[in-house]
PDB file of C-alpha atoms and ligand atoms in Angstrom:
ATOM      1  CA  UNK A   1       0.000   0.000   0.000  1.00  0.00           C
ATOM      2  CA  UNK A   2       1.406   3.453  -0.840  1.00  0.00           C
ATOM      3  CA  UNK A   3       2.549   5.235   2.300  1.00  0.00           C
ATOM      4  CA  UNK A   4       1.484   8.679   1.142  1.00  0.00           C
ATOM      5  CA  UNK A   5      -2.239   7.906   1.249  1.00  0.00           C
ATOM      6  CA  UNK A   6      -4.044   8.224   4.557  1.00  0.00           C
ATOM      7  CA  UNK A   7      -6.353   5.294   5.194  1.00  0.00           C
ATOM      8  CA  UNK A   8     -10.051   6.137   5.372  1.00  0.00           C
ATOM      9  CA  UNK A   9     -11.465   6.469   8.877  1.00  0.00           C
ATOM     10  CA  UNK A  10     -15.154   7.227   9.160  1.00  0.00           C
ATOM     11  CA  UNK A  11     -17.494   7.345  12.120  1.00  0.00           C
ATOM     12  CA  UNK A  12     -21.077   7.051  13.186  1.00  0.00           C
ATOM     13  CA  UNK A  13     -21.941   9.202  16.178  1.00  0.00           C
ATOM     14  CA  UNK A  14     -25.407   8.566  17.581  1.00  0.00           C
ATOM     15  CA  UNK A  15     -26.688  10.371  20.670  1.00  0.00           C
ATOM     16  CA  UNK A  16     -28.435   8.125  23.212  1.00  0.00           C
ATOM     17  CA  UNK A  17     -31.291  10.545  23.763  1.00  0.00           C
ATOM     18  CA  UNK A  18     -34.035   8.403  22.285  1.00  0.00           C
ATOM     19  CA  UNK A  19     -34.527   5.348  20.098  1.00  0.00           C
ATOM     20  CA  UNK A  20     -32.889   5.343  16.683  1.00  0.00           C
ATOM     21  CA  UNK A  21     -35.266   5.674  13.769  1.00  0.00           C
ATOM     22  CA  UNK A  22     -35.227   5.164  10.015  1.00  0.00           C
ATOM     23  CA  UNK A  23     -33.478   8.505   9.490  1.00  0.00           C
ATOM     24  CA  UNK A  24     -30.523   7.417  11.600  1.00  0.00           C
ATOM     25  CA  UNK A  25     -30.500   4.073   9.837  1.00  0.00           C
ATOM     26  CA  UNK A  26     -30.222   5.803   6.475  1.00  0.00           C
ATOM     27  CA  UNK A  27     -27.317   8.048   7.510  1.00  0.00           C
ATOM     28  CA  UNK A  28     -25.431   5.251   9.262  1.00  0.00           C
ATOM     29  CA  UNK A  29     -25.925   2.802   6.394  1.00  0.00           C
ATOM     30  CA  UNK A  30     -24.458   5.388   4.030  1.00  0.00           C
ATOM     31  CA  UNK A  31     -21.542   6.009   6.402  1.00  0.00           C
ATOM     32  CA  UNK A  32     -20.850   2.278   6.669  1.00  0.00           C
ATOM     33  CA  UNK A  33     -21.096   1.847   2.918  1.00  0.00           C
ATOM     34  CA  UNK A  34     -18.598   4.654   2.290  1.00  0.00           C
ATOM     35  CA  UNK A  35     -16.138   3.242   4.816  1.00  0.00           C
ATOM     36  CA  UNK A  36     -16.454  -0.227   3.287  1.00  0.00           C
ATOM     37  CA  UNK A  37     -16.079   1.077  -0.277  1.00  0.00           C
ATOM     38  CA  UNK A  38     -12.851   2.825   0.754  1.00  0.00           C
ATOM     39  CA  UNK A  39     -11.590  -0.283   2.520  1.00  0.00           C
ATOM     40  CA  UNK A  40     -11.454   1.876   5.640  1.00  0.00           C
ATOM     41  CA  UNK A  41     -12.281   1.757   9.294  1.00  0.00           C
ATOM     42  CA  UNK A  42     -15.620   2.712  10.868  1.00  0.00           C
ATOM     43  CA  UNK A  43     -15.725   4.048  14.418  1.00  0.00           C
ATOM     44  CA  UNK A  44     -18.802   4.193  16.637  1.00  0.00           C
ATOM     45  CA  UNK A  45     -18.842   7.116  19.039  1.00  0.00           C
ATOM     46  CA  UNK A  46     -21.470   7.404  21.734  1.00  0.00           C
ATOM     47  CA  UNK A  47     -22.339  11.115  21.978  1.00  0.00           C
ATOM     48  CA  UNK A  48     -23.754  11.081  25.470  1.00  0.00           C
ATOM     49  CA  UNK A  49     -22.786  14.564  26.706  1.00  0.00           C
ATOM     50  CA  UNK A  50     -26.323  15.817  27.155  1.00  0.00           C
ATOM     51  CA  UNK A  51     -26.826  14.918  30.813  1.00  0.00           C
ATOM     52  CA  UNK A  52     -30.465  15.838  30.799  1.00  0.00           C
ATOM     53  CA  UNK A  53     -31.435  13.669  27.869  1.00  0.00           C
ATOM     54  CA  UNK A  54     -28.851  10.904  27.443  1.00  0.00           C
ATOM     55  CA  UNK A  55     -29.798   7.629  29.138  1.00  0.00           C
ATOM     56  CA  UNK A  56     -27.925   4.325  29.480  1.00  0.00           C
ATOM     57  CA  UNK A  57     -30.950   2.353  28.272  1.00  0.00           C
ATOM     58  CA  UNK A  58     -30.928   4.325  25.023  1.00  0.00           C
ATOM     59  CA  UNK A  59     -27.183   3.693  24.643  1.00  0.00           C
ATOM     60  CA  UNK A  60     -27.817  -0.032  25.044  1.00  0.00           C
ATOM     61  CA  UNK A  61     -30.731   0.034  22.632  1.00  0.00           C
ATOM     62  CA  UNK A  62     -28.612   1.982  20.142  1.00  0.00           C
ATOM     63  CA  UNK A  63     -25.946  -0.728  19.915  1.00  0.00           C
ATOM     64  CA  UNK A  64     -28.545  -3.462  19.782  1.00  0.00           C
ATOM     65  CA  UNK A  65     -30.613  -1.786  17.056  1.00  0.00           C
ATOM     66  CA  UNK A  66     -27.557  -1.088  14.898  1.00  0.00           C
ATOM     67  CA  UNK A  67     -26.433  -4.698  15.256  1.00  0.00           C
ATOM     68  CA  UNK A  68     -29.908  -5.916  14.379  1.00  0.00           C
ATOM     69  CA  UNK A  69     -29.780  -3.782  11.253  1.00  0.00           C
ATOM     70  CA  UNK A  70     -26.588  -5.579  10.294  1.00  0.00           C
ATOM     71  CA  UNK A  71     -24.255  -2.652  10.900  1.00  0.00           C
ATOM     72  CA  UNK A  72     -20.791  -3.448  12.203  1.00  0.00           C
ATOM     73  CA  UNK A  73     -17.987  -1.131  13.234  1.00  0.00           C
ATOM     74  CA  UNK A  74     -14.302  -1.676  13.787  1.00  0.00           C
ATOM     75  CA  UNK A  75     -13.760   0.573  16.797  1.00  0.00           C
ATOM     76  CA  UNK A  76     -15.979   1.671  19.646  1.00  0.00           C
ATOM     77  CA  UNK A  77     -18.261  -0.158  22.056  1.00  0.00           C
ATOM     78  CA  UNK A  78     -19.380  -3.513  20.689  1.00  0.00           C
ATOM     79  CA  UNK A  79     -21.614  -4.201  23.657  1.00  0.00           C
ATOM     80  CA  UNK A  80     -22.558  -1.849  26.509  1.00  0.00           C
ATOM     81  CA  UNK A  81     -19.405  -0.922  28.392  1.00  0.00           C
ATOM     82  CA  UNK A  82     -17.165  -2.907  26.062  1.00  0.00           C
ATOM     83  CA  UNK A  83     -14.590  -0.690  24.377  1.00  0.00           C
ATOM     84  CA  UNK A  84     -12.602  -1.913  21.413  1.00  0.00           C
ATOM     85  CA  UNK A  85      -9.957   0.088  19.606  1.00  0.00           C
ATOM     86  CA  UNK A  86      -6.944   2.229  20.365  1.00  0.00           C
ATOM     87  CA  UNK A  87      -8.567   5.668  20.261  1.00  0.00           C
ATOM     88  CA  UNK A  88     -11.116   5.226  23.019  1.00  0.00           C
ATOM     89  CA  UNK A  89     -12.867   5.625  25.307  1.00  0.00           C
ATOM     90  CA  UNK A  90     -15.575   6.128  22.719  1.00  0.00           C
ATOM     91  CA  UNK A  91     -18.182   7.485  25.090  1.00  0.00           C
ATOM     92  CA  UNK A  92     -17.967  11.274  25.144  1.00  0.00           C
ATOM     93  CA  UNK A  93     -18.834  11.444  28.845  1.00  0.00           C
ATOM     94  CA  UNK A  94     -15.533   9.614  29.483  1.00  0.00           C
ATOM     95  CA  UNK A  95     -13.444  12.062  27.433  1.00  0.00           C
ATOM     96  CA  UNK A  96     -13.635  15.260  29.478  1.00  0.00           C
ATOM     97  CA  UNK A  97      -9.850  15.438  29.932  1.00  0.00           C
ATOM     98  CA  UNK A  98      -9.394  15.827  26.197  1.00  0.00           C
ATOM     99  CA  UNK A  99     -12.146  18.431  25.885  1.00  0.00           C
ATOM    100  CA  UNK A 100     -10.737  20.476  28.790  1.00  0.00           C
ATOM    101  CA  UNK A 101      -7.335  20.483  27.107  1.00  0.00           C
ATOM    102  CA  UNK A 102      -8.769  21.672  23.799  1.00  0.00           C
ATOM    103  CA  UNK A 103     -10.866  24.370  25.525  1.00  0.00           C
ATOM    104  CA  UNK A 104      -7.761  25.593  27.375  1.00  0.00           C
ATOM    105  CA  UNK A 105      -5.896  25.778  24.083  1.00  0.00           C
ATOM    106  CA  UNK A 106      -8.641  27.899  22.535  1.00  0.00           C
ATOM    107  CA  UNK A 107      -8.747  30.139  25.608  1.00  0.00           C
ATOM    108  CA  UNK A 108      -4.996  30.651  25.412  1.00  0.00           C
ATOM    109  CA  UNK A 109      -5.297  31.582  21.781  1.00  0.00           C
ATOM    110  CA  UNK A 110      -7.751  34.341  22.748  1.00  0.00           C
ATOM    111  CA  UNK A 111     -10.692  32.743  20.953  1.00  0.00           C
ATOM    112  CA  UNK A 112     -13.071  32.436  23.907  1.00  0.00           C
ATOM    113  CA  UNK A 113     -15.070  34.613  26.256  1.00  0.00           C
ATOM    114  CA  UNK A 114     -17.585  34.129  29.036  1.00  0.00           C
ATOM    115  CA  UNK A 115     -21.174  34.719  28.136  1.00  0.00           C
ATOM    116  CA  UNK A 116     -23.535  35.528  30.992  1.00  0.00           C
ATOM    117  CA  UNK A 117     -26.629  36.032  28.882  1.00  0.00           C
ATOM    118  CA  UNK A 118     -29.744  34.313  30.140  1.00  0.00           C
ATOM    119  CA  UNK A 119     -31.828  31.994  28.037  1.00  0.00           C
ATOM    120  CA  UNK A 120     -34.373  34.801  27.867  1.00  0.00           C
ATOM    121  CA  UNK A 121     -31.797  37.281  26.518  1.00  0.00           C
ATOM    122  CA  UNK A 122     -30.870  34.793  23.820  1.00  0.00           C
ATOM    123  CA  UNK A 123     -34.430  33.996  22.846  1.00  0.00           C
ATOM    124  CA  UNK A 124     -34.876  37.508  21.452  1.00  0.00           C
ATOM    125  CA  UNK A 125     -31.863  37.248  19.113  1.00  0.00           C
ATOM    126  CA  UNK A 126     -32.519  36.932  15.395  1.00  0.00           C
ATOM    127  CA  UNK A 127     -32.252  33.720  13.476  1.00  0.00           C
ATOM    128  CA  UNK A 128     -29.849  33.521  10.554  1.00  0.00           C
ATOM    129  CA  UNK A 129     -31.552  33.623   7.161  1.00  0.00           C
ATOM    130  CA  UNK A 130     -32.322  30.129   5.859  1.00  0.00           C
ATOM    131  CA  UNK A 131     -31.200  28.431   9.071  1.00  0.00           C
ATOM    132  CA  UNK A 132     -32.682  25.001   9.762  1.00  0.00           C
ATOM    133  CA  UNK A 133     -35.443  25.301  12.350  1.00  0.00           C
ATOM    134  CA  UNK A 134     -33.402  23.890  15.181  1.00  0.00           C
ATOM    135  CA  UNK A 135     -30.373  26.041  14.487  1.00  0.00           C
ATOM    136  CA  UNK A 136     -29.716  28.700  17.105  1.00  0.00           C
ATOM    137  CA  UNK A 137     -30.118  32.439  16.463  1.00  0.00           C
ATOM    138  CA  UNK A 138     -27.012  34.536  15.689  1.00  0.00           C
ATOM    139  CA  UNK A 139     -25.618  35.603  19.074  1.00  0.00           C
ATOM    140  CA  UNK A 140     -25.956  39.409  19.442  1.00  0.00           C
ATOM    141  CA  UNK A 141     -22.369  39.717  20.804  1.00  0.00           C
ATOM    142  CA  UNK A 142     -23.519  41.150  24.129  1.00  0.00           C
ATOM    143  CA  UNK A 143     -20.621  39.615  26.094  1.00  0.00           C
ATOM    144  CA  UNK A 144     -17.958  39.732  23.385  1.00  0.00           C
ATOM    145  CA  UNK A 145     -15.760  42.164  25.295  1.00  0.00           C
ATOM    146  CA  UNK A 146     -15.368  39.799  28.265  1.00  0.00           C
ATOM    147  CA  UNK A 147     -12.481  37.518  29.139  1.00  0.00           C
ATOM    148  CA  UNK A 148     -12.638  33.896  30.242  1.00  0.00           C
ATOM    149  CA  UNK A 149     -12.928  34.518  33.997  1.00  0.00           C
ATOM    150  CA  UNK A 150     -16.003  33.948  36.092  1.00  0.00           C
ATOM    151  CA  UNK A 151     -19.133  31.950  35.491  1.00  0.00           C
ATOM    152  CA  UNK A 152     -21.162  31.476  32.372  1.00  0.00           C
ATOM    153  CA  UNK A 153     -20.866  29.668  29.086  1.00  0.00           C
ATOM    154  CA  UNK A 154     -17.681  29.911  27.022  1.00  0.00           C
ATOM    155  CA  UNK A 155     -18.254  31.181  23.521  1.00  0.00           C
ATOM    156  CA  UNK A 156     -16.007  31.053  20.469  1.00  0.00           C
ATOM    157  CA  UNK A 157     -15.512  34.513  18.964  1.00  0.00           C
ATOM    158  CA  UNK A 158     -15.924  34.138  15.219  1.00  0.00           C
ATOM    159  CA  UNK A 159     -14.232  36.558  12.849  1.00  0.00           C
ATOM    160  CA  UNK A 160     -17.172  38.391  11.329  1.00  0.00           C
ATOM    161  CA  UNK A 161     -17.147  38.032   7.592  1.00  0.00           C
ATOM    162  CA  UNK A 162     -14.804  35.009   7.527  1.00  0.00           C
ATOM    163  CA  UNK A 163     -15.856  32.759   4.682  1.00  0.00           C
ATOM    164  CA  UNK A 164     -16.207  29.026   5.154  1.00  0.00           C
ATOM    165  CA  UNK A 165     -16.194  27.233   1.839  1.00  0.00           C
ATOM    166  CA  UNK A 166     -16.056  23.504   1.446  1.00  0.00           C
ATOM    167  CA  UNK A 167     -16.848  20.894  -1.114  1.00  0.00           C
ATOM    168  CA  UNK A 168     -19.381  18.486   0.303  1.00  0.00           C
ATOM    169  CA  UNK A 169     -19.157  14.941  -0.997  1.00  0.00           C
ATOM    170  CA  UNK A 170     -22.914  14.547  -0.984  1.00  0.00           C
ATOM    171  CA  UNK A 171     -24.276  18.037  -1.600  1.00  0.00           C
ATOM    172  CA  UNK A 172     -21.569  19.831  -3.586  1.00  0.00           C
ATOM    173  CA  UNK A 173     -20.032  23.243  -2.904  1.00  0.00           C
ATOM    174  CA  UNK A 174     -21.074  24.925   0.347  1.00  0.00           C
ATOM    175  CA  UNK A 175     -20.520  28.467   1.478  1.00  0.00           C
ATOM    176  CA  UNK A 176     -21.159  30.165   4.808  1.00  0.00           C
ATOM    177  CA  UNK A 177     -20.168  33.487   6.301  1.00  0.00           C
ATOM    178  CA  UNK A 178     -19.302  33.788   9.987  1.00  0.00           C
ATOM    179  CA  UNK A 179     -21.340  36.431  11.770  1.00  0.00           C
ATOM    180  CA  UNK A 180     -24.096  36.165   9.172  1.00  0.00           C
ATOM    181  CA  UNK A 181     -25.061  32.495   8.846  1.00  0.00           C
ATOM    182  CA  UNK A 182     -24.120  31.816  12.466  1.00  0.00           C
ATOM    183  CA  UNK A 183     -22.605  33.834  15.271  1.00  0.00           C
ATOM    184  CA  UNK A 184     -20.312  33.284  18.262  1.00  0.00           C
ATOM    185  CA  UNK A 185     -21.145  29.793  19.479  1.00  0.00           C
ATOM    186  CA  UNK A 186     -20.837  27.941  22.757  1.00  0.00           C
ATOM    187  CA  UNK A 187     -17.914  25.563  23.310  1.00  0.00           C
ATOM    188  CA  UNK A 188     -18.617  24.981  27.001  1.00  0.00           C
ATOM    189  CA  UNK A 189     -22.034  25.240  28.551  1.00  0.00           C
ATOM    190  CA  UNK A 190     -22.561  27.179  31.757  1.00  0.00           C
ATOM    191  CA  UNK A 191     -22.701  23.866  33.667  1.00  0.00           C
ATOM    192  CA  UNK A 192     -19.181  23.031  32.460  1.00  0.00           C
ATOM    193  CA  UNK A 193     -20.218  20.472  29.839  1.00  0.00           C
ATOM    194  CA  UNK A 194     -18.426  20.845  26.498  1.00  0.00           C
ATOM    195  CA  UNK A 195     -20.743  21.618  23.604  1.00  0.00           C
ATOM    196  CA  UNK A 196     -21.431  19.291  20.698  1.00  0.00           C
ATOM    197  CA  UNK A 197     -19.317  21.483  18.369  1.00  0.00           C
ATOM    198  CA  UNK A 198     -16.297  21.338  20.631  1.00  0.00           C
ATOM    199  CA  UNK A 199     -16.486  17.651  21.485  1.00  0.00           C
ATOM    200  CA  UNK A 200     -17.070  16.708  17.874  1.00  0.00           C
ATOM    201  CA  UNK A 201     -14.015  18.611  16.594  1.00  0.00           C
ATOM    202  CA  UNK A 202     -11.801  17.341  19.419  1.00  0.00           C
ATOM    203  CA  UNK A 203     -12.902  13.752  18.816  1.00  0.00           C
ATOM    204  CA  UNK A 204     -12.840  13.747  15.027  1.00  0.00           C
ATOM    205  CA  UNK A 205      -9.236  14.944  15.255  1.00  0.00           C
ATOM    206  CA  UNK A 206      -8.177  12.652  18.128  1.00  0.00           C
ATOM    207  CA  UNK A 207      -9.777   9.643  16.425  1.00  0.00           C
ATOM    208  CA  UNK A 208      -8.094  10.400  13.107  1.00  0.00           C
ATOM    209  CA  UNK A 209     -11.387  10.723  11.220  1.00  0.00           C
ATOM    210  CA  UNK A 210     -10.794  11.435   7.513  1.00  0.00           C
ATOM    211  CA  UNK A 211     -14.438  11.739   6.408  1.00  0.00           C
ATOM    212  CA  UNK A 212     -17.489  12.841   8.367  1.00  0.00           C
ATOM    213  CA  UNK A 213     -20.799  11.454   7.090  1.00  0.00           C
ATOM    214  CA  UNK A 214     -23.920  12.891   8.729  1.00  0.00           C
ATOM    215  CA  UNK A 215     -27.287  14.505   8.104  1.00  0.00           C
ATOM    216  CA  UNK A 216     -27.630  17.773   6.237  1.00  0.00           C
ATOM    217  CA  UNK A 217     -29.239  19.357   9.284  1.00  0.00           C
ATOM    218  CA  UNK A 218     -25.657  19.686  10.527  1.00  0.00           C
ATOM    219  CA  UNK A 219     -24.250  21.639   7.547  1.00  0.00           C
ATOM    220  CA  UNK A 220     -24.134  24.869   9.519  1.00  0.00           C
ATOM    221  CA  UNK A 221     -22.483  23.042  12.394  1.00  0.00           C
ATOM    222  CA  UNK A 222     -19.846  21.902   9.934  1.00  0.00           C
ATOM    223  CA  UNK A 223     -19.077  25.537   9.128  1.00  0.00           C
ATOM    224  CA  UNK A 224     -18.644  26.257  12.854  1.00  0.00           C
ATOM    225  CA  UNK A 225     -16.502  23.167  13.284  1.00  0.00           C
ATOM    226  CA  UNK A 226     -14.242  24.193  10.413  1.00  0.00           C
ATOM    227  CA  UNK A 227     -13.566  27.471  12.254  1.00  0.00           C
ATOM    228  CA  UNK A 228     -12.602  25.496  15.357  1.00  0.00           C
ATOM    229  CA  UNK A 229     -10.291  23.322  13.250  1.00  0.00           C
ATOM    230  CA  UNK A 230      -8.662  26.446  11.818  1.00  0.00           C
ATOM    231  CA  UNK A 231      -8.176  27.960  15.267  1.00  0.00           C
ATOM    232  CA  UNK A 232      -6.646  24.730  16.556  1.00  0.00           C
ATOM    233  CA  UNK A 233      -4.520  24.018  13.491  1.00  0.00           C
ATOM    234  CA  UNK A 234      -6.276  20.703  12.833  1.00  0.00           C
ATOM    235  CA  UNK A 235      -6.577  19.275   9.342  1.00  0.00           C
ATOM    236  CA  UNK A 236     -10.077  19.479   7.888  1.00  0.00           C
ATOM    237  CA  UNK A 237     -11.683  16.092   7.256  1.00  0.00           C
ATOM    238  CA  UNK A 238     -13.771  15.516   4.137  1.00  0.00           C
ATOM    239  CA  UNK A 239     -17.511  16.011   4.612  1.00  0.00           C
ATOM    240  CA  UNK A 240     -20.416  14.069   3.175  1.00  0.00           C
ATOM    241  CA  UNK A 241     -23.854  15.276   4.248  1.00  0.00           C
ATOM    242  CA  UNK A 242     -26.871  13.096   3.568  1.00  0.00           C
ATOM    243  CA  UNK A 243     -30.372  14.179   2.650  1.00  0.00           C
ATOM    244  CA  UNK A 244     -32.886  13.468   5.393  1.00  0.00           C
ATOM    245  CA  UNK A 245     -35.876  11.167   5.315  1.00  0.00           C
ATOM    246  CA  UNK A 246     -39.203  12.903   5.644  1.00  0.00           C
ATOM    247  CA  UNK A 247     -42.612  11.622   6.736  1.00  0.00           C
ATOM    248  CA  UNK A 248     -45.878  11.732   4.808  1.00  0.00           C
ATOM    249  CA  UNK A 249     -46.230  15.450   5.657  1.00  0.00           C
ATOM    250  CA  UNK A 250     -42.755  16.299   4.396  1.00  0.00           C
ATOM    251  CA  UNK A 251     -41.467  16.736   7.964  1.00  0.00           C
ATOM    252  CA  UNK A 252     -38.103  15.293   8.877  1.00  0.00           C
ATOM    253  CA  UNK A 253     -38.182  12.425  11.308  1.00  0.00           C
ATOM    254  CA  UNK A 254     -37.481  13.314  14.917  1.00  0.00           C
ATOM    255  CA  UNK A 255     -36.590  11.144  17.903  1.00  0.00           C
ATOM    256  CA  UNK A 256     -40.171  11.695  18.971  1.00  0.00           C
ATOM    257  CA  UNK A 257     -41.383   9.844  15.880  1.00  0.00           C
ATOM    258  CA  UNK A 258     -41.574   6.558  17.737  1.00  0.00           C
ATOM    259  CA  UNK A 259     -43.642   4.973  15.010  1.00  0.00           C
ATOM    260  CA  UNK A 260     -40.570   4.791  12.802  1.00  0.00           C
ATOM    261  CA  UNK A 261     -38.114   3.779  15.519  1.00  0.00           C
ATOM    262  CA  UNK A 262     -36.146   0.697  14.542  1.00  0.00           C
ATOM    263  CA  UNK A 263     -37.495  -1.058  17.660  1.00  0.00           C
ATOM    264  CA  UNK A 264     -41.100  -0.371  16.774  1.00  0.00           C
ATOM    265  CA  UNK A 265     -40.633  -1.583  13.208  1.00  0.00           C
ATOM    266  CA  UNK A 266     -38.865  -4.661  14.425  1.00  0.00           C
ATOM    267  CA  UNK A 267     -41.537  -5.555  16.943  1.00  0.00           C
ATOM    268  CA  UNK A 268     -44.163  -4.937  14.287  1.00  0.00           C
ATOM    269  CA  UNK A 269     -42.527  -7.843  12.440  1.00  0.00           C
ATOM    270  CA  UNK A 270     -40.560  -5.988   9.768  1.00  0.00           C
ATOM    271  CA  UNK A 271     -37.505  -7.841   8.550  1.00  0.00           C
ATOM    272  CA  UNK A 272     -34.034  -6.338   8.351  1.00  0.00           C
ATOM    273  CA  UNK A 273     -34.305  -6.235   4.561  1.00  0.00           C
ATOM    274  CA  UNK A 274     -37.637  -4.392   4.759  1.00  0.00           C
ATOM    275  CA  UNK A 275     -36.332  -1.839   7.221  1.00  0.00           C
ATOM    276  CA  UNK A 276     -33.212  -1.255   5.131  1.00  0.00           C
ATOM    277  CA  UNK A 277     -35.381  -0.733   2.078  1.00  0.00           C
ATOM    278  CA  UNK A 278     -37.580   1.751   3.964  1.00  0.00           C
ATOM    279  CA  UNK A 279     -34.491   3.649   5.132  1.00  0.00           C
ATOM    280  CA  UNK A 280     -32.813   3.772   1.739  1.00  0.00           C
ATOM    281  CA  UNK A 281     -35.895   4.047  -0.446  1.00  0.00           C
ATOM    282  CA  UNK A 282     -37.957   6.651   1.422  1.00  0.00           C
ATOM    283  CA  UNK A 283     -38.598  10.259   0.433  1.00  0.00           C
ATOM    284  CA  UNK A 284     -35.685  12.559   1.307  1.00  0.00           C
ATOM    285  CA  UNK A 285     -35.085  16.249   1.302  1.00  0.00           C
TER     286      UNK A 285
HETATM  287  N1  LIG B   1     -24.612  13.014  17.696  1.00  0.00           N
HETATM  288  C1  LIG B   1     -25.119  13.781  16.595  1.00  0.00           C
HETATM  289  C2  LIG B   1     -26.552  13.453  16.344  1.00  0.00           C
HETATM  290  O1  LIG B   1     -27.006  12.385  16.752  1.00  0.00           O
HETATM  291  C3  LIG B   1     -24.396  13.497  15.313  1.00  0.00           C
HETATM  292  C4  LIG B   1     -23.220  14.304  15.240  1.00  0.00           C
HETATM  293  C5  LIG B   1     -22.297  14.057  14.069  1.00  0.00           C
HETATM  294  O2  LIG B   1     -22.415  13.078  13.328  1.00  0.00           O
HETATM  295  O3  LIG B   1     -21.407  14.879  13.992  1.00  0.00           O
HETATM  296  O4  LIG B   1     -27.230  14.254  15.738  1.00  0.00           O
END
């Protein structure tokens, strides 16, 4: 094998905050397919940082449902609590040391500040044009002049007007502008828990991920994550965003849509082949 090519390392990164549904199945099947086609490695990462919503029974169900669907991964928990692979632990709640180190590095570089705005203050901020519904409003920069001392969330200070361009493997050329499409974003919540953006960038780098495959609802997050990679001097992985399955009303599937959870379909007697066909053959947007 030529030594100048980096071997493909992909990942699937479910959050144990509910049961996996057909939408997850679709994204993860695509991720697995891309890793297999490249003769690469697939990592499973349990994104369980959300203390309020993540539950061990969902983490267990997640592994079981993915196995039932026929998905296999090379690194990460194979069974609850069972870690396999050199880059673990693969549960984010067990990786705080890494996240703290990365946050300290950003703070030293002058990228962060404490934000003491209340939820109510933030609720009045304006949403970016064309943002996906669940994307947060552009932060109005109220606390931008602060340092890192004291209490509050830590925010990443974006450079207003900085362009983020990338070629997406699934969706083609993408272009975002910092300060317009998204604002200063949280890297550590006020309760000390690292944010999704931070943990994801730290882990994708530490786990040597070469391509990130995920849903297109995270495109804007990708732009934020690229800014973190730039600030930290990390290489940028390739990105492949997948279209999302929608229901009969054209709405994307949510964790609340229990009717299409893999468990529900399975207990309703659907076979693996049927569920795979539903995931890969459904209407997407
Ligand atoms: N844990 C995230 C989710 O379930 C996925 C994040 C990612 O793939 O980067 O939405």
